Short mmCIF file of C-alpha atoms and ligand atoms in Angstrom, two decimals:
data_model
loop_
_atom_site.label_atom_id
_atom_site.label_comp_id
_atom_site.label_asym_id
_atom_site.label_seq_id
_atom_site.Cartn_x
_atom_site.Cartn_y
_atom_site.Cartn_z
CA MET Q 240 -14.08 -106.10 22.40
CA ILE Q 241 -11.29 -106.47 19.72
CA GLY Q 242 -11.53 -108.28 16.77
CA GLU Q 243 -9.66 -111.23 16.15
CA ASN Q 244 -7.52 -109.87 13.45
CA ALA Q 245 -6.80 -106.77 15.16
CA ARG Q 246 -5.84 -108.82 17.96
CA ARG Q 247 -3.53 -111.07 16.64
CA SER Q 248 -1.53 -108.65 14.61
CA LEU Q 249 -0.86 -106.43 17.48
CA ARG Q 250 2.88 -106.32 18.86
CA ILE Q 251 4.81 -104.65 21.52
CA ASN Q 252 7.74 -102.02 20.84
CA GLN Q 253 10.58 -103.56 21.92
CA ALA Q 254 12.88 -100.24 22.16
CA ARG Q 255 10.15 -98.78 24.23
CA LEU Q 256 10.65 -101.68 26.64
CA LEU Q 257 14.03 -101.39 26.86
CA ARG Q 258 14.29 -97.68 27.47
CA ARG Q 259 12.05 -98.05 30.31
CA LEU Q 260 14.25 -101.19 31.78
CA ASP Q 261 16.95 -98.74 31.31
CA GLU Q 262 15.41 -95.73 33.13
CA LEU Q 263 14.02 -97.97 35.94
CA ALA Q 264 17.45 -99.30 36.38
CA GLN Q 265 18.98 -95.86 37.13
CA ARG Q 266 17.04 -95.83 40.31
CA GLY Q 267 19.16 -97.39 42.88
CA ALA Q 268 21.89 -98.05 40.38
CA ARG Q 269 25.09 -99.83 41.34
CA ASP Q 270 28.42 -98.94 40.15
CA ASP Q 271 28.80 -102.44 38.13
CA GLY Q 272 25.53 -102.07 36.28
CA GLY Q 273 23.10 -103.70 38.88
CA CYS Q 274 20.54 -102.51 41.01
CA ASN Q 275 20.17 -102.07 44.61
CA ARG Q 276 16.20 -101.08 45.49
CA LEU Q 277 15.84 -103.22 48.76
CA ALA Q 278 12.25 -103.08 49.74
CA PHE Q 279 10.93 -99.43 51.31
CA THR Q 280 14.19 -97.79 50.77
CA ASP Q 281 14.43 -94.41 49.34
CA ALA Q 282 15.81 -96.16 46.12
CA ASP Q 283 12.55 -98.45 46.05
CA LYS Q 284 10.65 -95.19 46.57
CA GLU Q 285 12.45 -93.43 43.52
CA GLY Q 286 11.52 -96.65 41.35
CA ARG Q 287 7.91 -96.50 42.73
CA ASP Q 288 7.39 -92.77 41.95
CA LEU Q 289 8.94 -93.50 38.36
CA VAL Q 290 6.62 -96.40 37.57
CA THR Q 291 3.32 -95.01 39.23
CA GLY Q 292 4.11 -91.82 37.04
CA TRP Q 293 4.51 -93.91 33.92
CA MET Q 294 1.05 -95.69 34.77
CA ARG Q 295 -0.84 -92.37 35.18
CA GLU Q 296 0.73 -90.87 32.01
CA LEU Q 297 -0.47 -93.87 30.10
CA GLY Q 298 -4.00 -92.88 31.38
CA MET Q 299 -4.31 -95.52 34.04
CA SER Q 300 -6.16 -95.00 37.54
CA VAL Q 301 -3.48 -96.03 40.60
CA SER Q 302 -4.46 -97.28 43.73
CA ILE Q 303 -1.85 -97.81 46.48
CA ASP Q 304 -2.94 -100.15 49.46
CA ALA Q 305 -1.65 -100.08 53.06
CA ILE Q 306 1.32 -102.22 52.32
CA GLY Q 307 2.29 -100.16 49.10
CA ASN Q 308 1.04 -102.47 46.45
CA ALA Q 309 0.45 -100.56 43.39
CA VAL Q 310 -2.24 -101.41 40.84
CA ALA Q 311 -3.12 -99.60 37.67
CA MET Q 312 -6.37 -100.15 35.88
CA ARG Q 313 -7.49 -99.56 32.28
CA PRO Q 314 -11.21 -99.82 31.86
CA GLY Q 315 -12.76 -102.40 29.50
CA SER Q 316 -15.53 -102.05 27.39
CA GLU Q 317 -17.57 -104.21 30.20
CA GLU Q 318 -17.51 -103.98 34.09
CA ALA Q 319 -15.76 -107.13 35.11
CA PRO Q 320 -13.04 -108.35 36.97
CA PRO Q 321 -9.49 -107.16 35.31
CA VAL Q 322 -7.12 -109.51 33.77
CA MET Q 323 -3.98 -108.47 35.64
CA CYS Q 324 -0.26 -108.84 34.81
CA GLY Q 325 2.72 -107.47 36.81
CA SER Q 326 5.38 -108.73 39.24
CA HIS Q 327 7.67 -106.58 41.49
CA ILE Q 328 10.54 -103.74 41.25
CA ASP Q 329 12.07 -104.40 44.52
CA THR Q 330 15.30 -106.13 44.15
CA VAL Q 331 18.04 -107.87 46.53
CA ARG Q 332 21.10 -105.76 47.13
CA THR Q 333 23.08 -107.30 44.41
CA GLY Q 334 20.04 -107.29 42.08
CA GLY Q 335 19.87 -107.09 37.84
CA ARG Q 336 17.60 -105.07 35.95
CA TYR Q 337 15.16 -107.79 35.07
CA ASP Q 338 14.05 -109.71 37.98
CA GLY Q 339 10.65 -108.61 38.48
CA ASN Q 340 10.87 -105.45 36.36
CA LEU Q 341 10.37 -106.86 33.35
CA GLY Q 342 6.90 -108.21 34.43
CA VAL Q 343 5.79 -104.81 35.43
CA LEU Q 344 7.22 -102.89 32.49
CA ALA Q 345 6.21 -105.52 29.93
CA GLY Q 346 2.57 -104.71 31.59
CA LEU Q 347 3.03 -101.19 30.92
CA GLU Q 348 4.05 -101.73 27.24
CA ILE Q 349 1.08 -103.83 26.78
CA ILE Q 350 -1.12 -100.84 27.59
CA GLU Q 351 0.95 -98.14 25.49
CA THR Q 352 0.59 -100.73 22.48
CA LEU Q 353 -3.21 -100.49 22.96
CA ASN Q 354 -3.30 -97.17 23.54
CA ASP Q 355 -1.42 -96.58 20.36
CA ALA Q 356 -3.63 -99.03 18.46
CA GLY Q 357 -6.90 -97.16 19.96
CA LEU Q 358 -8.01 -100.56 21.20
CA THR Q 359 -10.36 -101.06 24.13
CA THR Q 360 -10.43 -104.84 25.72
CA ARG Q 361 -13.48 -106.13 27.12
CA ARG Q 362 -12.35 -106.94 30.22
CA PRO Q 363 -10.55 -104.23 32.33
CA LEU Q 364 -6.66 -104.53 32.43
CA ALA Q 365 -4.71 -103.95 35.56
CA VAL Q 366 -0.93 -103.92 35.69
CA ALA Q 367 0.36 -104.24 39.29
CA PHE Q 368 3.53 -104.30 41.33
CA PHE Q 369 3.31 -105.69 44.59
CA SER Q 370 5.79 -104.68 47.62
CA ASN Q 371 9.01 -106.33 48.73
CA GLU Q 372 8.84 -109.47 46.59
CA GLU Q 373 12.50 -110.20 47.42
CA GLY Q 374 12.01 -110.26 51.11
CA ALA Q 375 15.97 -110.02 51.20
CA ARG Q 376 15.60 -106.79 53.68
CA ILE Q 377 12.34 -108.00 55.37
CA ALA Q 378 10.83 -111.48 55.65
CA PRO Q 379 8.77 -113.22 54.17
CA ASP Q 380 9.24 -112.79 50.54
CA MET Q 381 6.30 -112.15 48.38
CA MET Q 382 4.93 -109.87 51.43
CA GLY Q 383 3.01 -107.83 49.18
CA SER Q 384 1.17 -110.22 47.04
CA LEU Q 385 0.52 -112.40 50.25
CA VAL Q 386 -1.19 -109.60 51.75
CA TYR Q 387 -3.11 -108.43 48.76
CA VAL Q 388 -4.63 -112.03 48.57
CA GLY Q 389 -5.64 -112.20 52.39
CA GLY Q 390 -2.68 -114.81 53.34
CA LEU Q 391 -0.94 -112.48 55.78
CA PRO Q 392 -2.81 -110.15 58.20
CA LEU Q 393 -1.85 -106.70 57.60
CA GLU Q 394 -0.93 -105.95 61.07
CA GLU Q 395 1.65 -108.85 60.92
CA ALA Q 396 3.02 -107.54 57.67
CA HIS Q 397 3.42 -103.73 59.34
CA ALA Q 398 4.97 -105.19 62.35
CA ALA Q 399 7.87 -107.20 60.53
CA VAL Q 400 11.13 -105.79 61.32
CA SER Q 401 14.00 -105.32 58.70
CA ILE Q 402 17.62 -106.66 58.95
CA ASP Q 403 18.31 -102.80 59.78
CA GLY Q 404 16.00 -102.81 62.58
CA LYS Q 405 12.81 -100.65 60.88
CA ARG Q 406 9.25 -101.68 60.96
CA VAL Q 407 7.49 -102.22 57.82
CA ALA Q 408 4.80 -99.74 58.65
CA ASP Q 409 7.15 -96.94 59.58
CA GLU Q 410 9.39 -97.58 56.19
CA LEU Q 411 5.89 -97.34 54.46
CA ASP Q 412 5.17 -93.84 55.93
CA ARG Q 413 8.51 -92.58 55.58
CA ILE Q 414 8.34 -93.08 51.72
CA GLY Q 415 4.81 -92.12 51.31
CA TYR Q 416 3.42 -95.63 50.20
CA ARG Q 417 1.00 -96.57 52.89
CA GLY Q 418 -2.08 -95.95 50.68
CA ASP Q 419 -5.78 -96.84 51.44
CA ALA Q 420 -6.83 -99.14 48.66
CA PRO Q 421 -8.87 -102.12 50.49
CA ILE Q 422 -7.19 -105.19 51.50
CA PRO Q 423 -7.68 -107.97 50.34
CA GLY Q 424 -7.50 -106.49 46.78
CA VAL Q 425 -9.46 -106.69 43.94
CA ILE Q 426 -9.51 -110.33 42.76
CA PRO Q 427 -8.69 -110.55 38.98
CA HIS Q 428 -10.30 -112.77 36.57
CA ALA Q 429 -6.93 -114.12 36.16
CA PHE Q 430 -2.98 -113.30 36.51
CA VAL Q 431 -0.12 -113.64 34.16
CA GLU Q 432 3.49 -112.78 35.20
CA LEU Q 433 6.43 -112.54 32.78
CA HIS Q 434 9.62 -112.97 34.30
CA ILE Q 435 12.93 -113.92 33.72
CA GLU Q 436 13.72 -117.88 34.27
CA GLN Q 437 16.85 -117.03 36.60
CA GLY Q 438 17.86 -120.38 35.98
CA PRO Q 439 20.08 -122.21 33.17
CA ILE Q 440 17.35 -124.67 31.78
CA LEU Q 441 15.93 -122.58 28.77
CA GLU Q 442 19.26 -121.27 27.68
CA ALA Q 443 21.06 -124.89 28.03
CA GLU Q 444 18.14 -126.37 26.02
CA GLY Q 445 18.11 -123.93 23.38
CA ILE Q 446 14.26 -123.17 23.93
CA GLY Q 447 13.01 -119.39 23.44
CA LEU Q 448 10.24 -119.21 26.09
CA GLY Q 449 9.14 -121.17 29.25
CA ALA Q 450 5.28 -122.07 30.22
CA VAL Q 451 5.75 -122.06 34.15
CA THR Q 452 3.94 -125.01 35.77
CA GLY Q 453 4.06 -123.84 39.10
CA VAL Q 454 6.62 -122.91 42.22
CA GLN Q 455 8.66 -124.79 44.50
CA GLY Q 456 8.06 -124.74 48.30
CA ILE Q 457 10.12 -122.38 50.05
CA SER Q 458 11.01 -122.81 53.70
CA TRP Q 459 13.35 -120.07 55.47
CA THR Q 460 14.79 -120.23 58.97
CA GLU Q 461 16.82 -118.04 61.00
CA VAL Q 462 19.11 -119.81 63.43
CA THR Q 463 20.79 -118.11 66.58
CA VAL Q 464 23.56 -120.08 68.35
CA ARG Q 465 24.53 -118.60 71.73
CA GLY Q 466 27.87 -120.21 72.86
CA GLN Q 467 30.65 -118.52 74.86
CA ALA Q 468 33.19 -115.91 74.09
CA ASN Q 469 36.60 -117.05 74.80
CA HIS Q 470 40.34 -116.68 74.23
CA ALA Q 471 41.48 -118.15 70.76
CA GLY Q 472 44.63 -118.95 72.21
CA THR Q 473 44.14 -120.11 75.70
CA THR Q 474 41.15 -122.07 75.56
CA PRO Q 475 41.76 -125.97 74.93
CA MET Q 476 39.47 -127.18 72.13
CA SER Q 477 37.68 -129.15 74.57
CA TYR Q 478 36.22 -126.08 76.59
CA ARG Q 479 34.88 -124.24 73.71
CA HIS Q 480 31.42 -123.42 73.12
CA ASP Q 481 31.99 -122.07 69.73
CA ALA Q 482 28.85 -120.62 67.81
CA GLY Q 483 31.09 -119.66 64.82
CA TYR Q 484 32.19 -123.50 64.54
CA VAL Q 485 28.43 -124.50 64.82
CA ALA Q 486 27.27 -121.96 62.33
CA ALA Q 487 30.18 -123.38 59.89
CA GLU Q 488 28.97 -127.07 60.51
CA ALA Q 489 25.46 -126.29 59.99
CA ALA Q 490 26.13 -124.54 56.88
CA ALA Q 491 28.07 -127.44 55.61
CA PHE Q 492 25.25 -130.12 57.02
CA VAL Q 493 22.83 -128.02 54.22
CA ARG Q 494 25.19 -128.78 51.58
CA ARG Q 495 25.54 -132.34 52.54
CA LEU Q 496 21.67 -132.68 52.82
CA THR Q 497 21.12 -131.34 49.31
CA GLN Q 498 23.72 -134.02 48.09
CA GLU Q 499 21.99 -137.17 50.12
CA MET Q 500 18.50 -136.22 48.88
CA GLY Q 501 19.49 -135.42 45.40
CA GLY Q 502 16.52 -134.39 42.85
CA ALA Q 503 14.99 -131.04 43.43
CA GLN Q 504 15.90 -130.44 46.77
CA VAL Q 505 18.45 -127.21 46.94
CA GLY Q 506 19.75 -125.41 50.34
CA THR Q 507 21.63 -122.08 51.08
CA VAL Q 508 22.97 -120.65 54.01
CA GLY Q 509 22.92 -117.17 52.48
CA ALA Q 510 23.49 -114.84 55.54
CA ILE Q 511 25.95 -115.54 58.64
CA THR Q 512 26.83 -113.04 61.17
CA LEU Q 513 29.25 -113.73 64.23
CA ASP Q 514 29.60 -112.02 67.36
CA PRO Q 515 32.07 -110.33 68.40
CA ASN Q 516 33.68 -111.36 64.69
CA LEU Q 517 37.01 -111.05 65.83
CA VAL Q 518 40.23 -112.92 64.89
CA ASN Q 519 41.21 -113.87 68.21
CA VAL Q 520 37.77 -114.54 70.05
CA VAL Q 521 35.89 -117.72 70.05
CA ALA Q 522 32.30 -116.72 68.68
CA ARG Q 523 29.85 -116.07 71.54
CA LYS Q 524 26.89 -115.78 69.38
CA ALA Q 525 26.24 -116.85 65.36
CA VAL Q 526 22.90 -115.69 63.47
CA PHE Q 527 22.45 -117.21 60.17
CA THR Q 528 19.75 -118.13 57.73
CA VAL Q 529 18.65 -121.50 55.98
CA ASP Q 530 16.80 -121.44 52.69
CA LEU Q 531 15.55 -124.91 51.61
CA ARG Q 532 13.32 -125.35 48.42
CA ASN Q 533 11.81 -128.59 46.95
CA THR Q 534 8.91 -129.03 44.36
CA ASP Q 535 7.54 -131.69 46.77
CA GLU Q 536 6.32 -130.67 50.05
CA LYS Q 537 6.95 -134.06 51.66
CA LEU Q 538 10.42 -133.87 50.68
CA LEU Q 539 10.73 -130.22 51.84
CA GLN Q 540 9.05 -131.42 55.21
CA ALA Q 541 11.81 -134.35 55.33
CA ALA Q 542 14.64 -131.67 54.52
CA GLU Q 543 13.54 -129.52 57.55
CA ALA Q 544 12.91 -132.36 59.96
CA ARG Q 545 16.68 -133.39 59.22
CA LEU Q 546 18.12 -129.92 59.63
CA ALA Q 547 16.42 -129.63 62.79
CA GLU Q 548 17.68 -132.99 63.98
CA HIS Q 549 21.27 -131.97 62.90
CA LEU Q 550 20.94 -128.81 64.80
CA ASP Q 551 19.83 -130.61 67.91
CA THR Q 552 22.82 -133.02 67.68
CA ILE Q 553 25.69 -130.55 67.13
CA ALA Q 554 24.07 -128.19 69.90
CA LYS Q 555 24.43 -130.80 72.33
CA ALA Q 556 27.81 -131.94 71.22
CA GLU Q 557 29.45 -128.31 71.28
CA GLY Q 558 27.39 -127.27 74.45
CA VAL Q 559 25.70 -124.30 73.00
CA GLU Q 560 21.91 -123.17 72.79
CA ILE Q 561 20.15 -122.95 69.61
CA THR Q 562 17.00 -121.30 68.76
CA THR Q 563 15.09 -120.87 65.45
CA ARG Q 564 12.53 -118.59 63.93
CA LYS Q 565 10.69 -119.35 60.57
CA LEU Q 566 11.09 -116.48 58.30
CA ALA Q 567 9.09 -117.66 55.30
CA ARG Q 568 7.28 -121.06 54.67
CA PHE Q 569 5.20 -121.40 51.38
CA GLU Q 570 4.01 -124.97 50.19
CA PRO Q 571 4.77 -125.70 46.23
CA VAL Q 572 2.08 -124.27 44.16
CA GLU Q 573 0.73 -125.61 40.78
CA PHE Q 574 -0.66 -122.94 38.30
CA ASP Q 575 -3.89 -123.44 36.62
CA ARG Q 576 -3.69 -125.91 33.57
CA ARG Q 577 -5.62 -123.83 31.32
CA VAL Q 578 -3.17 -120.94 31.70
CA ILE Q 579 -0.26 -122.98 31.62
CA GLU Q 580 -1.40 -124.41 28.30
CA LEU Q 581 -2.73 -120.92 26.93
CA VAL Q 582 0.88 -119.55 27.30
CA GLU Q 583 2.27 -122.52 25.76
CA ASP Q 584 -0.11 -122.34 22.74
CA THR Q 585 0.28 -118.83 22.24
CA ALA Q 586 4.27 -118.94 22.34
CA LYS Q 587 4.11 -121.55 19.77
CA SER Q 588 1.55 -119.49 17.67
CA LEU Q 589 4.14 -116.82 17.77
CA GLY Q 590 7.09 -118.68 16.37
CA SER Q 591 8.65 -119.56 19.74
CA THR Q 592 10.16 -122.67 20.95
CA VAL Q 593 8.77 -123.48 24.52
CA ARG Q 594 8.63 -125.86 27.22
CA GLN Q 595 6.78 -126.12 30.63
CA LEU Q 596 8.81 -126.11 33.54
CA PRO Q 597 8.73 -125.23 37.49
CA ALA Q 598 9.93 -122.14 38.80
CA GLY Q 599 12.80 -122.14 41.16
CA ALA Q 600 12.57 -118.60 42.59
CA GLY Q 601 9.53 -117.41 44.59
CA HIS Q 602 7.19 -115.10 42.68
CA ASP Q 603 4.16 -112.99 43.21
CA ALA Q 604 2.07 -115.37 40.80
CA GLN Q 605 2.58 -118.04 43.42
CA MET Q 606 0.38 -115.95 45.92
CA LEU Q 607 -2.27 -114.99 43.10
CA ALA Q 608 -2.61 -118.39 42.32
CA ARG Q 609 -4.53 -118.59 45.74
CA ALA Q 610 -7.08 -116.31 44.55
CA CYS Q 611 -7.48 -116.80 40.73
CA PRO Q 612 -6.42 -118.73 37.72
CA THR Q 613 -2.81 -117.78 37.17
CA GLY Q 614 0.26 -118.78 34.99
CA MET Q 615 3.58 -117.21 34.25
CA VAL Q 616 5.87 -116.91 31.11
CA PHE Q 617 9.53 -117.36 31.32
CA THR Q 618 12.14 -115.60 29.29
CA PRO Q 619 15.82 -117.29 29.24
CA SER Q 620 18.48 -115.89 31.56
CA VAL Q 621 22.15 -116.03 30.19
CA LYS Q 622 24.24 -118.58 32.06
CA GLY Q 623 21.35 -118.69 34.42
CA ILE Q 624 22.78 -115.91 36.33
CA SER Q 625 20.27 -113.90 38.58
CA HIS Q 626 20.21 -111.96 42.00
CA ASN Q 627 23.55 -110.72 40.45
CA PRO Q 628 24.28 -107.51 38.53
CA LYS Q 629 25.12 -109.44 35.74
CA GLU Q 630 21.84 -110.88 35.09
CA HIS Q 631 21.04 -110.54 31.44
CA THR Q 632 18.22 -111.54 28.77
CA ASP Q 633 18.68 -110.94 25.07
CA PRO Q 634 16.55 -108.10 24.05
CA SER Q 635 14.81 -110.31 21.15
CA ASP Q 636 13.85 -112.64 24.28
CA LEU Q 637 12.58 -109.79 26.16
CA GLU Q 638 10.46 -108.67 23.08
CA ALA Q 639 9.32 -112.57 22.67
CA GLY Q 640 8.17 -112.86 26.11
CA ALA Q 641 6.11 -109.71 26.21
CA ASN Q 642 4.54 -110.25 22.95
CA VAL Q 643 3.43 -113.82 24.52
CA LEU Q 644 2.14 -111.66 27.73
CA LEU Q 645 0.38 -109.49 25.25
CA GLN Q 646 -1.36 -112.18 23.39
CA VAL Q 647 -2.39 -114.09 26.25
CA ILE Q 648 -3.54 -111.08 28.33
CA LEU Q 649 -5.90 -110.17 25.11
CA THR Q 650 -7.06 -113.67 24.71
CA LEU Q 651 -7.92 -113.47 28.46
CA SER Q 652 -9.48 -110.28 28.40
CA GLU Q 653 -11.88 -111.12 25.58
CA THR Q 654 -13.09 -114.33 25.76
CA ASP Q 655 -15.95 -115.42 28.23
CA ASP Q 656 -14.06 -117.86 29.82
CA ILE Q 657 -10.57 -119.15 30.07
CA PRO Q 658 -10.16 -121.00 26.73
CA VAL Q 659 -9.47 -124.93 27.39
CA ARG Q 660 -7.09 -126.57 25.03
CA ALA Q 661 -8.79 -128.48 22.40
C1 GLV X 815 12.64 -114.15 45.86
O1 GLV X 815 12.73 -113.70 44.71
C2 GLV X 815 13.37 -115.69 46.00
O2 GLV X 815 12.89 -116.61 45.26
O3 GLV X 815 14.19 -115.73 47.04
MN1 MN X 816 11.37 -111.75 40.94
MN1 MN X 817 14.40 -111.93 42.84
#
């Protein structure tokens, strides 16, 4: 149990947090300053080895489960479910150094701050990193946290195949991260994730931190178009069954759809491959992805229905065959009101300006929210840029976010129940 005064005066060490962020960014470093640690690759293994090494150096016990989630525990003075923080350390291929990493390394910084002060919390503390949050190499995203809370059977996750043709189970064995900790994992008393906003709102409004209210719904579809390869010069337009054209038309439709729907609807065609992908051959086959997101489940369903209808129409018009495969589908999630308000009130008490806002990206917290009271803290992202090596958050904002995380974690660890705003 930590006294009120000792608790309130604790602060994290900014330089130490930055050092760890920098060191982790050297694993899978890109020439342009970004990170490429796609899930279950060698670079991911290097990042995992580094972070689990730090966890052990801090005196934590580390358990790894069969999907490669790592949970480090620091005992409390009482045996009780832990207060957990954390995030992910995998990145997209064009990743920055903060997405996910901040939440994990801020957790370690909090542990080191407590170690230095010689303080033991009442509830145990856990710092976790969950496997394959990005889903960029292997769908679905948030794979590790989804398995952790029992939302995806382990066998199904193990059987998932990457864009480079590898099975998750084989990749886990290859990098030595198929552990034996029980699944579903330990259900925390509460979960709080610190993350960069990855969008422009906080910076544009000049607000220091975000108290995240929830995460929008996500729908990922892979579309395969089968047409007919033919000569680009000799084939009259009316004779074509052009898979490339259909993919391009569908991509343009996704943009039109978001414009027509307006509001919170976003849509992206982020990957397209054509076969044979040659200048003078009508494409025989196209495979592309559609990422649709909305904070409103009904509107997201409407967007999915309109996409399906449009694919049907263009397939008939061009005489091609279209098949679709769901890669990921998550309904919008609302976080625990008490945790949202605790984040907001704590930020204010530490002198930050703060606003409530929903998350646009997917987060492990949206999976943990199925199992326990959950919330998130956002720090601003310069120019709203993320999934890009230029991703940046000012050190003072990282520090402010980590201090809010520290105080929120301490409040949750010391109080009987999650405090309700007066
Ligand atoms: C994962 O981070 C996503 O939002 O795509
Ligand atoms: Mn992330
Ligand atoms: Mn990401």
